[in-house]
CSV table of N, CA and C in Angstrom, one decimal:
chain,number,residue,atom,x,y,z
A,1,MET,N,-3.5,-17.9,1.8
A,1,MET,CA,-2.8,-16.9,1.7
A,1,MET,C,-4.5,-15.8,1.8
A,2,ARG,N,-4.0,-14.4,2.5
A,2,ARG,CA,-4.0,-13.2,2.5
A,2,ARG,C,-5.0,-12.6,2.0
A,3,ALA,N,-6.6,-11.9,2.4
A,3,ALA,CA,-7.0,-10.8,0.8
A,3,ALA,C,-6.0,-9.7,1.0
A,4,VAL,N,-5.4,-8.9,-0.1
A,4,VAL,CA,-4.3,-7.9,0.3
A,4,VAL,C,-4.7,-6.4,0.7
A,5,LEU,N,-6.2,-6.1,-0.3
A,5,LEU,CA,-6.1,-4.6,-0.2
A,5,LEU,C,-8.1,-5.0,-0.2
A,6,PRO,N,-8.5,-3.6,0.5
A,6,PRO,CA,-10.8,-3.5,0.0
A,6,PRO,C,-9.8,-3.0,-1.6
A,7,LEU,N,-10.9,-3.0,-1.5
A,7,LEU,CA,-10.3,-2.9,-3.2
A,7,LEU,C,-12.2,-1.7,-3.3
A,8,THR,N,-11.8,-0.7,-3.3
A,8,THR,CA,-12.1,1.3,-3.2
A,8,THR,C,-11.1,1.7,-4.0
A,9,ALA,N,-10.1,1.1,-4.6
A,9,ALA,CA,-9.4,2.3,-4.9
A,9,ALA,C,-9.2,2.4,-6.6
A,10,ALA,N,-8.9,3.5,-7.0
A,10,ALA,CA,-9.4,4.4,-8.7
A,10,ALA,C,-8.6,3.3,-9.0
A,11,VAL,N,-8.3,2.7,-10.4
A,11,VAL,CA,-7.8,1.8,-10.6
A,11,VAL,C,-7.4,2.7,-12.4
A,12,GLY,N,-5.8,2.4,-12.7
A,12,GLY,CA,-4.6,3.1,-13.4
A,12,GLY,C,-3.9,3.8,-12.0
A,13,LEU,N,-3.0,4.3,-12.7
A,13,LEU,CA,-1.6,4.7,-12.0
A,13,LEU,C,-1.5,5.9,-12.8
A,14,LEU,N,-1.4,7.3,-11.2
A,14,LEU,CA,-0.6,7.8,-11.6
A,14,LEU,C,0.9,8.1,-12.2
A,15,THR,N,1.0,9.4,-12.1
A,15,THR,CA,2.4,9.4,-13.3
A,15,THR,C,3.4,9.5,-12.1
A,16,VAL,N,3.1,9.9,-10.7
A,16,VAL,CA,4.6,10.2,-10.1
A,16,VAL,C,4.5,8.8,-9.5
A,17,THR,N,4.1,7.9,-10.1
A,17,THR,CA,5.1,6.3,-9.8
A,17,THR,C,5.9,6.0,-10.8
A,18,ALA,N,5.2,6.1,-11.8
A,18,ALA,CA,6.3,6.1,-13.3
A,18,ALA,C,7.0,6.3,-12.9
A,19,CYS,N,7.2,7.3,-12.5
A,19,CYS,CA,8.8,8.8,-12.2
A,19,CYS,C,8.9,7.9,-11.2
A,20,SER,N,9.0,7.3,-10.2
A,20,SER,CA,9.8,7.4,-9.6
A,20,SER,C,10.9,6.4,-8.7
A,21,GLY,N,10.5,5.1,-9.8
A,21,GLY,CA,11.5,4.8,-10.1
A,21,GLY,C,10.7,3.2,-9.4
A,22,TYR,N,9.5,3.4,-9.1
A,22,TYR,CA,8.7,2.0,-8.6
A,22,TYR,C,8.4,1.2,-9.6
A,23,ASP,N,8.8,-0.2,-8.6
A,23,ASP,CA,9.0,-1.6,-9.4
A,23,ASP,C,8.1,-2.8,-9.0
A,24,GLN,N,6.6,-2.0,-9.8
A,24,GLN,CA,5.6,-3.3,-9.5
A,24,GLN,C,5.5,-4.3,-9.8
A,25,ASP,N,6.6,-5.2,-10.2
A,25,ASP,CA,7.0,-6.4,-10.2
A,25,ASP,C,7.3,-6.7,-8.6
A,26,ALA,N,8.4,-6.6,-8.5
A,26,ALA,CA,9.2,-6.1,-6.9
A,26,ALA,C,7.4,-6.2,-5.9
A,27,HIS,N,7.3,-5.8,-6.0
A,27,HIS,CA,5.7,-5.2,-5.3
A,27,HIS,C,5.0,-6.2,-4.9
A,28,ARG,N,5.2,-7.1,-6.1
A,28,ARG,CA,4.4,-7.9,-6.2
A,28,ARG,C,4.7,-8.8,-5.5
A,29,GLN,N,5.9,-9.8,-5.8
A,29,GLN,CA,6.9,-10.5,-5.7
A,29,GLN,C,6.4,-10.1,-3.4
A,30,ALA,N,6.8,-8.7,-3.4
A,30,ALA,CA,7.3,-8.6,-2.0
A,30,ALA,C,6.1,-8.9,-0.9
A,31,MET,N,5.1,-8.2,-1.1
A,31,MET,CA,3.6,-9.3,-1.0
A,31,MET,C,3.1,-10.9,-1.3
A,32,GLU,N,4.0,-11.2,-2.0
A,32,GLU,CA,3.7,-12.6,-2.4
A,32,GLU,C,4.5,-13.8,-1.1
A,33,ASP,N,6.1,-13.2,-1.4
A,33,ASP,CA,6.7,-13.7,-0.5
A,33,ASP,C,6.7,-13.6,1.1
A,34,HIS,N,5.4,-12.3,1.8
A,34,HIS,CA,4.5,-12.7,3.2
A,34,HIS,C,3.6,-13.3,3.0
A,35,GLY,N,2.5,-13.5,2.4
A,35,GLY,CA,2.1,-14.9,1.9
A,35,GLY,C,0.4,-13.9,2.0
A,36,ILE,N,0.8,-12.8,1.1
A,36,ILE,CA,-0.3,-11.9,0.8
A,36,ILE,C,-0.9,-12.6,-0.5
A,37,SER,N,-2.4,-11.9,-1.1
A,37,SER,CA,-2.3,-12.8,-2.3
A,37,SER,C,-2.9,-11.8,-2.6
A,38,VAL,N,-3.0,-11.2,-4.1
A,38,VAL,CA,-3.0,-10.0,-4.9
A,38,VAL,C,-4.8,-10.2,-6.0
A,39,PRO,N,-5.4,-9.9,-5.4
A,39,PRO,CA,-6.4,-10.4,-6.7
A,39,PRO,C,-6.8,-9.9,-7.7
A,40,GLY,N,-6.4,-10.0,-8.4
A,40,GLY,CA,-7.0,-9.1,-9.8
A,40,GLY,C,-5.8,-8.5,-10.2
A,41,ASP,N,-5.3,-7.6,-10.7
A,41,ASP,CA,-3.8,-7.1,-11.2
A,41,ASP,C,-3.3,-6.4,-9.8
A,42,MET,N,-2.3,-5.8,-10.7
A,42,MET,CA,-1.6,-5.0,-9.4
A,42,MET,C,-1.7,-3.7,-9.6
A,43,ASP,N,-3.0,-2.9,-10.1
A,43,ASP,CA,-2.9,-1.7,-10.8
A,43,ASP,C,-3.7,-1.0,-9.5
A,44,SER,N,-4.7,-2.4,-9.1
A,44,SER,CA,-5.6,-1.3,-7.8
A,44,SER,C,-4.9,-1.2,-7.5
A,45,VAL,N,-4.2,-2.7,-7.1
A,45,VAL,CA,-2.8,-2.0,-5.8
A,45,VAL,C,-2.0,-1.1,-5.5
A,46,THR,N,-1.9,0.0,-7.0
A,46,THR,CA,-0.4,0.2,-6.8
A,46,THR,C,-1.3,1.6,-6.5
A,47,ALA,N,-2.3,1.7,-7.2
A,47,ALA,CA,-3.6,3.0,-7.0
A,47,ALA,C,-4.0,3.5,-5.0
A,48,GLU,N,-4.2,1.8,-5.2
A,48,GLU,CA,-4.5,2.6,-3.9
A,48,GLU,C,-3.0,3.2,-2.7
A,49,MET,N,-2.0,2.3,-3.2
A,49,MET,CA,-1.0,2.9,-2.3
A,49,MET,C,-0.7,4.6,-2.2
A,50,GLU,N,-0.8,4.9,-3.9
A,50,GLU,CA,-0.9,6.4,-4.2
A,50,GLU,C,-1.6,7.1,-3.7
A,51,SER,N,-2.8,6.8,-3.4
A,51,SER,CA,-3.6,7.2,-2.1
A,51,SER,C,-3.5,7.2,-0.9
A,52,ALA,N,-2.9,5.8,-0.2
A,52,ALA,CA,-2.6,6.4,0.6
A,52,ALA,C,-0.5,7.7,0.9
A,53,CYS,N,-0.2,7.4,0.3
A,53,CYS,CA,1.6,8.3,-0.1
A,53,CYS,C,0.1,9.8,0.2
A,54,GLU,N,0.0,10.0,-0.6
A,54,GLU,CA,-0.3,11.8,-1.7
A,54,GLU,C,-1.5,12.3,0.2
A,55,SER,N,-2.2,10.7,1.1
A,55,SER,CA,-2.7,11.3,2.2
A,55,SER,C,-2.2,12.2,3.2
A,56,ASP,N,-2.5,13.7,3.6
A,56,ASP,CA,-2.2,14.6,4.7
A,56,ASP,C,-1.2,13.9,6.4
A,57,ASP,N,-3.0,12.8,6.3
A,57,ASP,CA,-3.2,11.9,7.6
A,57,ASP,C,-3.3,10.8,7.6
A,58,PRO,N,-1.6,10.3,7.9
A,58,PRO,CA,-1.9,8.8,8.0
A,58,PRO,C,-2.7,7.6,8.9
A,59,ALA,N,-2.6,9.1,10.5
A,59,ALA,CA,-3.3,7.7,10.9
A,59,ALA,C,-4.8,7.5,9.9
A,60,LEU,N,-5.2,8.3,9.4
A,60,LEU,CA,-7.4,8.8,8.8
A,60,LEU,C,-7.2,7.4,7.9
A,61,PHE,N,-5.9,7.7,7.3
A,61,PHE,CA,-5.5,6.9,6.2
A,61,PHE,C,-5.5,5.2,6.8
A,62,VAL,N,-5.0,5.3,7.5
A,62,VAL,CA,-4.4,3.8,8.0
A,62,VAL,C,-6.1,2.7,8.9
A,63,PHE,N,-6.7,4.7,9.3
A,63,PHE,CA,-8.2,3.6,9.9
A,63,PHE,C,-9.1,3.5,8.6
A,64,GLY,N,-8.4,4.3,8.3
A,64,GLY,CA,-9.9,3.8,6.5
A,64,GLY,C,-10.1,2.8,6.2
A,65,PHE,N,-8.2,1.8,6.5
A,65,PHE,CA,-7.5,1.2,5.6
A,65,PHE,C,-8.2,-0.7,6.2
A,66,LEU,N,-7.3,0.0,7.3
A,66,LEU,CA,-7.7,-1.0,7.7
A,66,LEU,C,-9.7,-1.9,8.4
A,67,ASN,N,-10.0,-0.2,8.0
A,67,ASN,CA,-11.9,-1.0,8.7
A,67,ASN,C,-12.1,-1.5,7.7
A,68,GLU,N,-11.6,-1.0,5.9
A,68,GLU,CA,-12.2,-1.6,5.2
A,68,GLU,C,-11.6,-3.4,4.7
A,69,GLY,N,-10.8,-3.8,5.8
A,69,GLY,CA,-10.4,-4.6,5.5
A,69,GLY,C,-9.5,-5.0,5.4
A,70,GLY,N,-8.0,-4.1,4.8
A,70,GLY,CA,-7.2,-4.0,4.4
A,70,GLY,C,-5.8,-4.6,5.7
A,71,ASP,N,-5.7,-4.9,4.7
A,71,ASP,CA,-4.6,-5.9,5.8
A,71,ASP,C,-2.5,-4.8,6.0
A,72,PRO,N,-2.6,-5.0,7.3
A,72,PRO,CA,-2.2,-3.9,7.7
A,72,PRO,C,-0.6,-4.1,7.0
A,73,GLU,N,0.2,-5.6,6.6
A,73,GLU,CA,1.3,-6.5,6.1
A,73,GLU,C,1.5,-5.6,5.1
A,74,ALA,N,0.3,-5.4,4.3
A,74,ALA,CA,0.8,-5.2,2.8
A,74,ALA,C,-0.1,-3.8,2.6
A,75,LEU,N,-0.1,-2.9,3.3
A,75,LEU,CA,-0.2,-1.0,3.2
A,75,LEU,C,1.4,-1.3,4.1
A,76,ARG,N,2.3,-1.9,5.1
A,76,ARG,CA,3.6,-1.5,5.0
A,76,ARG,C,4.4,-2.1,4.0
A,77,ILE,N,4.2,-2.8,3.3
A,77,ILE,CA,4.9,-3.1,2.1
A,77,ILE,C,4.9,-2.0,0.7
A,78,GLY,N,3.0,-2.2,0.5
A,78,GLY,CA,3.0,-0.9,0.0
A,78,GLY,C,4.0,-0.2,0.0
A,79,ILE,N,3.9,1.1,1.1
A,79,ILE,CA,4.8,2.3,1.3
A,79,ILE,C,5.5,2.2,1.8
A,80,GLU,N,6.5,0.8,1.6
A,80,GLU,CA,7.9,0.5,1.7
A,80,GLU,C,8.1,1.1,0.4
A,81,HIS,N,7.8,0.3,-0.6
A,81,HIS,CA,7.7,0.2,-2.3
A,81,HIS,C,7.5,1.5,-2.8
A,82,VAL,N,6.1,1.9,-2.6
A,82,VAL,CA,5.9,3.3,-3.3
A,82,VAL,C,6.6,4.7,-3.1
A,83,CYS,N,6.6,4.7,-1.6
A,83,CYS,CA,7.1,6.4,-1.0
A,83,CYS,C,7.1,5.9,0.0
A,84,PRO,N,8.8,5.1,0.6
A,84,PRO,CA,9.6,5.0,1.6
A,84,PRO,C,9.7,6.0,1.9
A,85,GLU,N,10.1,6.9,1.5
A,85,GLU,CA,10.0,7.7,2.6
A,85,GLU,C,9.0,8.8,3.6
A,86,ARG,N,8.1,7.8,3.6
A,86,ARG,CA,7.0,7.9,4.9
A,86,ARG,C,6.9,6.8,5.7
A,87,VAL,N,7.7,6.0,5.3
A,87,VAL,CA,7.5,4.4,5.7
A,87,VAL,C,7.3,4.7,8.0
A,88,GLU,N,8.2,6.1,8.3
A,88,GLU,CA,7.8,6.0,9.5
A,88,GLU,C,6.7,6.2,10.4
A,89,GLU,N,6.0,7.1,8.9
A,89,GLU,CA,4.8,7.7,9.6
A,89,GLU,C,3.9,7.3,9.6
A,90,PHE,N,4.3,6.3,9.1
A,90,PHE,CA,2.6,5.5,8.6
A,90,PHE,C,2.7,4.4,9.5
A,91,GLU,N,4.3,4.0,10.0
A,91,GLU,CA,4.4,3.0,10.7
A,91,GLU,C,4.2,3.5,12.3
A,92,ASP,N,4.1,5.2,12.5
A,92,ASP,CA,3.6,5.1,13.3
A,92,ASP,C,2.6,4.9,14.0
A,93,ALA,N,1.5,5.4,12.4
A,93,ALA,CA,-0.1,5.4,12.9
A,93,ALA,C,-0.9,4.2,13.0
A,94,LEU,N,-0.1,2.8,12.3
A,94,LEU,CA,0.0,1.6,12.4
A,94,LEU,C,0.1,1.0,14.2
A,95,THR,N,1.1,1.3,14.2
A,95,THR,CA,1.0,1.0,16.3
A,95,THR,C,0.5,2.0,17.0
A,96,MET,N,-0.4,3.3,16.3
A,96,MET,CA,-0.6,4.0,17.5
A,96,MET,C,-2.5,2.8,18.4
């Protein structure tokens, strides 16, 4: 199994995700279904994806994420679950 994310995310969830209907268990399951292991708890994964969703520059976020050893498929799945309205922006940045 692949490691999921660089562990630079702050721990804790933002209120935004709690209010948006985000389902952390479904997010974890989607990652596991793609063979991506989740080291530790999902809060750090969620915090990293929240940071991505709040980014003004998806290309810059993707560059940093991948440069730190992040898995592009984990990022795709995270964006789909945390801020699905930004999937296209991040997909464009991932395919640059």
